[in-house]
Amino acid sequence: MLLSVINSVLEMQSLTRKADTILGFVPTMGYLHKGHLSLVEMAKKQCDIVIVSIFVNPTQFAPNEDLDNYPRDFDGDLKLLTELGVDYVFFPKTTEMYPAGYSTWVNVEGVSEVLCGKSRPAHFKGVSTIVCKLVNIVNPNYMYMGEKDFQQIAVLKRMLLDLNLETVIVPCPIIREADGLAMSSRNKFLDTQQRQDALCLYNSIQHTRTRYQQGCRTIGELIPEIEQIITKNNGKIDYIEFRTADDLKPIDQLDKNTRLFLAVYIGNTRLIDNAPLLSQ
Ligand code: PAF
């Protein structure tokens, strides 16, 4: 089947309400990279029909964030998705998703208030609202999401559970460049020096893993070491935190269920990364 582009909510809903097949869904904001493509490939393996949405969601950007500059390449995206055999691309206009008078929001308390939720207070409200709408429109059995946005997955799992939505999230591993930088649409904003500096996130993860292997269990010892790696490479720290992998609770001591979470500004570009302490 040839890929079809659907712009209308009603059309998308009528297509997916009829389907008696396993639907896989990959929500994206476009400007697709290998990380997104790995989600599509996983969905292709596990589902009969694969739908990808491309929508740069304005409500998850604060006024001072990069909504207008967010990279876009619809034709390039379409080419990649056609090559992968995607069935439908849902590509709505902003007015289709947020028509005049729009006033309803989904706010997941607790898990969305820590880590990125602290420095981007309205972000997860925008994410959970748009994903709730997309799930209602697409009605997928499975939704594929990358673990680079580990907190996003935790917030959305909570939302699906609390709102009795039947879609199941399939978390997929972070895809990295050969030198370890996690793939992200925002990497495009890094100049040559900043691209080099950005390695401080992955280097912090590797350093933490080595220290954990060596027996270090003390957060107070590790944080200054990570701070040093980041600042030496011109990074500005937003947060360095160790939390439980299942519910993102703060911890006193490192153990095998701990995950490291990082958010760092390289120039004006905010990069995030995370990893378990034992390499997978
Ligand atoms: O991860 C993203 O690209 C976005 O937050 C999402 C899930 C597509 C919602 O706009």
GROMACS .gro file of C-alpha atoms and ligand atoms in nm:
model
  290
    1MET     CA    1   0.000   0.000   0.000
    2LEU     CA    2   0.118   0.352  -0.080
    3LEU     CA    3   0.165   0.598   0.204
    4SER     CA    4  -0.132   0.839   0.244
    5VAL     CA    5  -0.109   1.176   0.411
    6ILE     CA    6  -0.414   1.262   0.623
    7ASN     CA    7  -0.472   1.619   0.741
    8SER     CA    8  -0.815   1.591   0.894
    9VAL     CA    9  -0.901   1.455   1.239
   10LEU     CA   10  -1.234   1.316   1.116
   11GLU     CA   11  -1.073   1.133   0.827
   12MET     CA   12  -0.804   0.983   1.051
   13GLN     CA   13  -1.065   0.880   1.307
   14SER     CA   14  -1.290   0.715   1.052
   15LEU     CA   15  -0.999   0.518   0.908
   16THR     CA   16  -0.873   0.387   1.241
   17ARG     CA   17  -1.213   0.324   1.402
   18LYS     CA   18  -1.286   0.078   1.121
   19ALA     CA   19  -0.959  -0.110   1.144
   20ASP     CA   20  -0.974  -0.459   1.293
   21THR     CA   21  -0.598  -0.493   1.266
   22ILE     CA   22  -0.312  -0.418   1.506
   23LEU     CA   23  -0.234  -0.047   1.477
   24GLY     CA   24   0.111   0.086   1.563
   25PHE     CA   25   0.156   0.461   1.615
   26VAL     CA   26   0.469   0.677   1.626
   27PRO     CA   27   0.394   1.037   1.736
   28THR     CA   28   0.662   1.282   1.621
   29MET     CA   29   0.726   1.649   1.563
   30GLY     CA   30   0.897   1.570   1.232
   31TYR     CA   31   1.252   1.640   1.116
   32LEU     CA   32   1.303   1.269   1.149
   33HIS     CA   33   1.636   1.111   1.240
   34LYS     CA   34   1.752   0.754   1.294
   35GLY     CA   35   1.601   0.752   1.643
   36HIS     CA   36   1.251   0.810   1.501
   37LEU     CA   37   1.315   0.562   1.221
   38SER     CA   38   1.406   0.292   1.474
   39LEU     CA   39   1.061   0.344   1.632
   40VAL     CA   40   0.895   0.308   1.292
   41GLU     CA   41   1.095  -0.009   1.220
   42MET     CA   42   0.989  -0.161   1.552
   43ALA     CA   43   0.625  -0.069   1.481
   44LYS     CA   44   0.650  -0.225   1.133
   45LYS     CA   45   0.775  -0.550   1.287
   46GLN     CA   46   0.499  -0.571   1.545
   47CYS     CA   47   0.188  -0.420   1.380
   48ASP     CA   48  -0.028  -0.460   1.069
   49ILE     CA   49  -0.072  -0.088   1.004
   50VAL     CA   50   0.173   0.185   1.100
   51ILE     CA   51   0.072   0.549   1.142
   52VAL     CA   52   0.321   0.830   1.206
   53SER     CA   53   0.203   1.174   1.314
   54ILE     CA   54   0.401   1.486   1.231
   55PHE     CA   55   0.288   1.783   1.436
   56VAL     CA   56   0.505   2.049   1.596
   57ASN     CA   57   0.290   2.096   1.904
   58PRO     CA   58   0.294   2.463   2.007
   59THR     CA   59   0.154   2.401   2.356
   60GLN     CA   60   0.463   2.212   2.474
   61PHE     CA   61   0.691   2.510   2.402
   62ALA     CA   62   0.719   2.802   2.646
   63PRO     CA   63   0.717   3.151   2.487
   64ASN     CA   64   1.098   3.174   2.526
   65GLU     CA   65   1.159   2.832   2.367
   66ASP     CA   66   1.241   2.738   2.011
   67LEU     CA   67   0.895   2.678   1.853
   68ASP     CA   68   0.954   2.904   1.551
   69ASN     CA   69   1.304   2.771   1.496
   70TYR     CA   70   1.210   2.407   1.549
   71PRO     CA   71   1.349   2.231   1.240
   72ARG     CA   72   1.100   2.113   0.981
   73ASP     CA   73   1.143   1.906   0.662
   74PHE     CA   74   0.811   1.755   0.564
   75ASP     CA   75   0.922   1.638   0.218
   76GLY     CA   76   1.237   1.474   0.356
   77ASP     CA   77   1.031   1.307   0.631
   78LEU     CA   78   0.779   1.176   0.380
   79LYS     CA   79   1.053   1.026   0.167
   80LEU     CA   80   1.201   0.840   0.467
   81LEU     CA   81   0.861   0.716   0.582
   82THR     CA   82   0.771   0.597   0.232
   83GLU     CA   83   1.096   0.400   0.217
   84LEU     CA   84   1.010   0.234   0.547
   85GLY     CA   85   0.663   0.134   0.425
   86VAL     CA   86   0.458   0.348   0.666
   87ASP     CA   87   0.084   0.332   0.584
   88TYR     CA   88  -0.042   0.673   0.699
   89VAL     CA   89   0.110   1.004   0.799
   90PHE     CA   90  -0.119   1.220   1.011
   91PHE     CA   91  -0.017   1.580   0.941
   92PRO     CA   92  -0.277   1.816   1.087
   93LYS     CA   93  -0.264   2.195   1.093
   94THR     CA   94  -0.245   2.368   1.430
   95THR     CA   95  -0.603   2.496   1.386
   96GLU     CA   96  -0.720   2.138   1.332
   97MET     CA   97  -0.574   2.026   1.666
   98TYR     CA   98  -0.646   2.346   1.858
   99PRO     CA   99  -0.951   2.511   1.697
  100ALA     CA  100  -1.074   2.851   1.819
  101GLY     CA  101  -1.205   2.826   2.173
  102TYR     CA  102  -0.988   2.528   2.264
  103SER     CA  103  -0.984   2.503   2.647
  104THR     CA  104  -0.915   2.147   2.767
  105TRP     CA  105  -0.586   2.029   2.917
  106VAL     CA  106  -0.446   1.704   3.052
  107ASN     CA  107  -0.215   1.755   3.346
  108VAL     CA  108  -0.034   1.459   3.500
  109GLU     CA  109   0.066   1.551   3.855
  110GLY     CA  110   0.380   1.428   4.034
  111VAL     CA  111   0.597   1.262   3.772
  112SER     CA  112   0.568   1.562   3.537
  113GLU     CA  113   0.681   1.808   3.805
  114VAL     CA  114   1.041   1.682   3.847
  115LEU     CA  115   1.347   1.688   3.614
  116CYS     CA  116   1.243   1.862   3.286
  117GLY     CA  117   0.913   1.960   3.445
  118LYS     CA  118   1.098   2.189   3.684
  119SER     CA  119   1.282   2.388   3.420
  120ARG     CA  120   1.000   2.364   3.163
  121PRO     CA  121   0.689   2.397   3.384
  122ALA     CA  122   0.424   2.393   3.109
  123HIS     CA  123   0.597   2.139   2.885
  124PHE     CA  124   0.441   1.811   2.999
  125LYS     CA  125   0.091   1.961   3.016
  126GLY     CA  126   0.130   2.034   2.643
  127VAL     CA  127   0.275   1.689   2.574
  128SER     CA  128   0.011   1.495   2.766
  129THR     CA  129  -0.270   1.701   2.613
  130ILE     CA  130  -0.154   1.649   2.254
  131VAL     CA  131  -0.073   1.281   2.303
  132CYS     CA  132  -0.411   1.221   2.467
  133LYS     CA  133  -0.577   1.385   2.165
  134LEU     CA  134  -0.361   1.186   1.920
  135VAL     CA  135  -0.442   0.860   2.098
  136ASN     CA  136  -0.813   0.944   2.076
  137ILE     CA  137  -0.781   1.023   1.708
  138VAL     CA  138  -0.556   0.735   1.601
  139ASN     CA  139  -0.678   0.477   1.852
  140PRO     CA  140  -0.359   0.269   1.830
  141ASN     CA  141  -0.292  -0.063   2.002
  142TYR     CA  142   0.073   0.026   2.051
  143MET     CA  143   0.253   0.360   2.067
  144TYR     CA  144   0.629   0.360   2.009
  145MET     CA  145   0.841   0.613   2.201
  146GLY     CA  146   1.215   0.662   2.244
  147GLU     CA  147   1.379   0.636   2.586
  148LYS     CA  148   1.576   0.955   2.524
  149ASP     CA  149   1.258   1.119   2.652
  150PHE     CA  150   1.242   0.878   2.944
  151GLN     CA  151   1.038   1.114   3.162
  152GLN     CA  152   0.793   1.174   2.877
  153ILE     CA  153   0.728   0.798   2.866
  154ALA     CA  154   0.675   0.788   3.245
  155VAL     CA  155   0.429   1.082   3.227
  156LEU     CA  156   0.237   0.930   2.936
  157LYS     CA  157   0.221   0.582   3.092
  158ARG     CA  158   0.065   0.742   3.399
  159MET     CA  159  -0.181   0.934   3.180
  160LEU     CA  160  -0.289   0.624   2.984
  161LEU     CA  161  -0.341   0.433   3.308
  162ASP     CA  162  -0.529   0.712   3.487
  163LEU     CA  163  -0.756   0.790   3.190
  164ASN     CA  164  -0.829   0.421   3.117
  165LEU     CA  165  -0.690   0.448   2.766
  166GLU     CA  166  -0.604   0.106   2.626
  167THR     CA  167  -0.304   0.204   2.413
  168VAL     CA  168   0.020   0.043   2.533
  169ILE     CA  169   0.350   0.233   2.514
  170VAL     CA  170   0.644   0.039   2.372
  171PRO     CA  171   0.963   0.209   2.499
  172CYS     CA  172   1.252   0.183   2.252
  173PRO     CA  173   1.625   0.225   2.323
  174ILE     CA  174   1.810   0.552   2.267
  175ILE     CA  175   1.982   0.565   1.929
  176ARG     CA  176   2.326   0.728   1.943
  177GLU     CA  177   2.575   0.867   1.694
  178ALA     CA  178   2.896   0.662   1.662
  179ASP     CA  179   3.063   0.878   1.931
  180GLY     CA  180   2.774   0.841   2.176
  181LEU     CA  181   2.573   1.162   2.131
  182ALA     CA  182   2.203   1.075   2.160
  183MET     CA  183   2.020   1.152   1.835
  184SER     CA  184   1.793   1.454   1.857
  185SER     CA  185   1.639   1.699   1.611
  186ARG     CA  186   1.802   1.976   1.818
  187ASN     CA  187   2.157   1.849   1.742
  188LYS     CA  188   2.120   2.041   1.416
  189PHE     CA  189   2.167   2.365   1.612
  190LEU     CA  190   2.519   2.269   1.730
  191ASP     CA  191   2.819   2.419   1.551
  192THR     CA  192   3.139   2.214   1.515
  193GLN     CA  193   3.281   2.310   1.855
  194GLN     CA  194   2.946   2.265   2.028
  195ARG     CA  195   2.899   1.924   1.864
  196GLN     CA  196   3.228   1.825   2.029
  197ASP     CA  197   3.127   1.981   2.363
  198ALA     CA  198   2.793   1.797   2.351
  199LEU     CA  199   2.980   1.471   2.409
  200CYS     CA  200   3.002   1.572   2.776
  201LEU     CA  201   2.657   1.419   2.829
  202TYR     CA  202   2.758   1.074   2.705
  203ASN     CA  203   3.098   1.104   2.872
  204SER     CA  204   2.920   1.173   3.202
  205ILE     CA  205   2.715   0.857   3.155
  206GLN     CA  206   3.024   0.650   3.076
  207HIS     CA  207   3.212   0.798   3.372
  208THR     CA  208   2.920   0.719   3.605
  209ARG     CA  209   2.903   0.362   3.480
  210THR     CA  210   3.274   0.311   3.535
  211ARG     CA  211   3.256   0.455   3.888
  212TYR     CA  212   2.953   0.235   3.963
  213GLN     CA  213   3.140  -0.073   3.840
  214GLN     CA  214   3.429   0.029   4.065
  215GLY     CA  215   3.193   0.023   4.363
  216CYS     CA  216   3.093   0.388   4.402
  217ARG     CA  217   2.738   0.412   4.545
  218THR     CA  218   2.750   0.768   4.679
  219ILE     CA  219   2.561   1.033   4.486
  220GLY     CA  220   2.741   1.316   4.669
  221GLU     CA  221   3.073   1.189   4.534
  222LEU     CA  222   2.960   1.148   4.175
  223ILE     CA  223   2.772   1.473   4.116
  224PRO     CA  224   3.081   1.699   4.145
  225GLU     CA  225   3.271   1.466   3.910
  226ILE     CA  226   2.995   1.491   3.649
  227GLU     CA  227   2.971   1.868   3.702
  228GLN     CA  228   3.339   1.889   3.621
  229ILE     CA  229   3.307   1.688   3.300
  230ILE     CA  230   3.022   1.912   3.185
  231THR     CA  231   3.164   2.251   3.278
  232LYS     CA  232   3.509   2.164   3.139
  233ASN     CA  233   3.332   2.116   2.804
  234ASN     CA  234   3.148   2.450   2.816
  235GLY     CA  235   2.817   2.291   2.916
  236LYS     CA  236   2.576   2.477   3.143
  237ILE     CA  237   2.403   2.236   3.380
  238ASP     CA  238   2.025   2.239   3.406
  239TYR     CA  239   2.013   1.923   3.616
  240ILE     CA  240   2.213   1.612   3.705
  241GLU     CA  241   1.991   1.369   3.895
  242PHE     CA  242   1.981   1.007   3.996
  243ARG     CA  243   1.633   0.857   4.026
  244THR     CA  244   1.456   0.521   4.024
  245ALA     CA  245   1.394   0.395   3.671
  246ASP     CA  246   1.035   0.281   3.727
  247ASP     CA  247   0.873   0.586   3.893
  248LEU     CA  248   1.146   0.853   3.885
  249LYS     CA  249   1.159   0.881   4.265
  250PRO     CA  250   1.469   1.047   4.418
  251ILE     CA  251   1.712   0.807   4.587
  252ASP     CA  252   1.981   0.819   4.858
  253GLN     CA  253   2.219   0.554   4.723
  254LEU     CA  254   2.294   0.420   4.378
  255ASP     CA  255   2.179   0.068   4.298
  256LYS     CA  256   2.106  -0.141   3.989
  257ASN     CA  257   1.763   0.021   3.940
  258THR     CA  258   1.905   0.375   3.937
  259ARG     CA  259   1.898   0.589   3.624
  260LEU     CA  260   2.107   0.897   3.562
  261PHE     CA  261   1.921   1.196   3.410
  262LEU     CA  262   2.099   1.493   3.253
  263ALA     CA  263   1.991   1.822   3.100
  264VAL     CA  264   2.267   2.051   2.977
  265TYR     CA  265   2.280   2.367   2.769
  266ILE     CA  266   2.544   2.366   2.498
  267GLY     CA  267   2.532   2.726   2.381
  268ASN     CA  268   2.158   2.795   2.355
  269THR     CA  269   2.069   2.436   2.280
  270ARG     CA  270   1.926   2.232   2.565
  271LEU     CA  271   2.020   1.865   2.537
  272ILE     CA  272   1.894   1.579   2.752
  273ASP     CA  273   2.018   1.226   2.801
  274ASN     CA  274   1.967   0.943   3.048
  275ALA     CA  275   2.089   0.593   3.110
  276PRO     CA  276   2.079   0.302   3.352
  277LEU     CA  277   2.400   0.254   3.551
  278LEU     CA  278   2.460  -0.090   3.409
  279SER     CA  279   2.515  -0.069   3.034
  280GLN     CA  280   2.256  -0.268   2.835
  281PAF     O1  281   0.863   1.344   2.166
  281PAF     C1  282   0.808   1.421   2.085
  281PAF     O2  283   0.851   1.439   1.972
  281PAF     C2  284   0.684   1.499   2.129
  281PAF     O3  285   0.692   1.536   2.263
  281PAF     C3  286   0.551   1.424   2.102
  281PAF     C4  287   0.541   1.296   2.183
  281PAF     C5  288   0.541   1.392   1.954
  281PAF     C6  289   0.432   1.512   2.140
  281PAF     O4  290   0.430   1.631   2.067
   0.00000   0.00000   0.00000
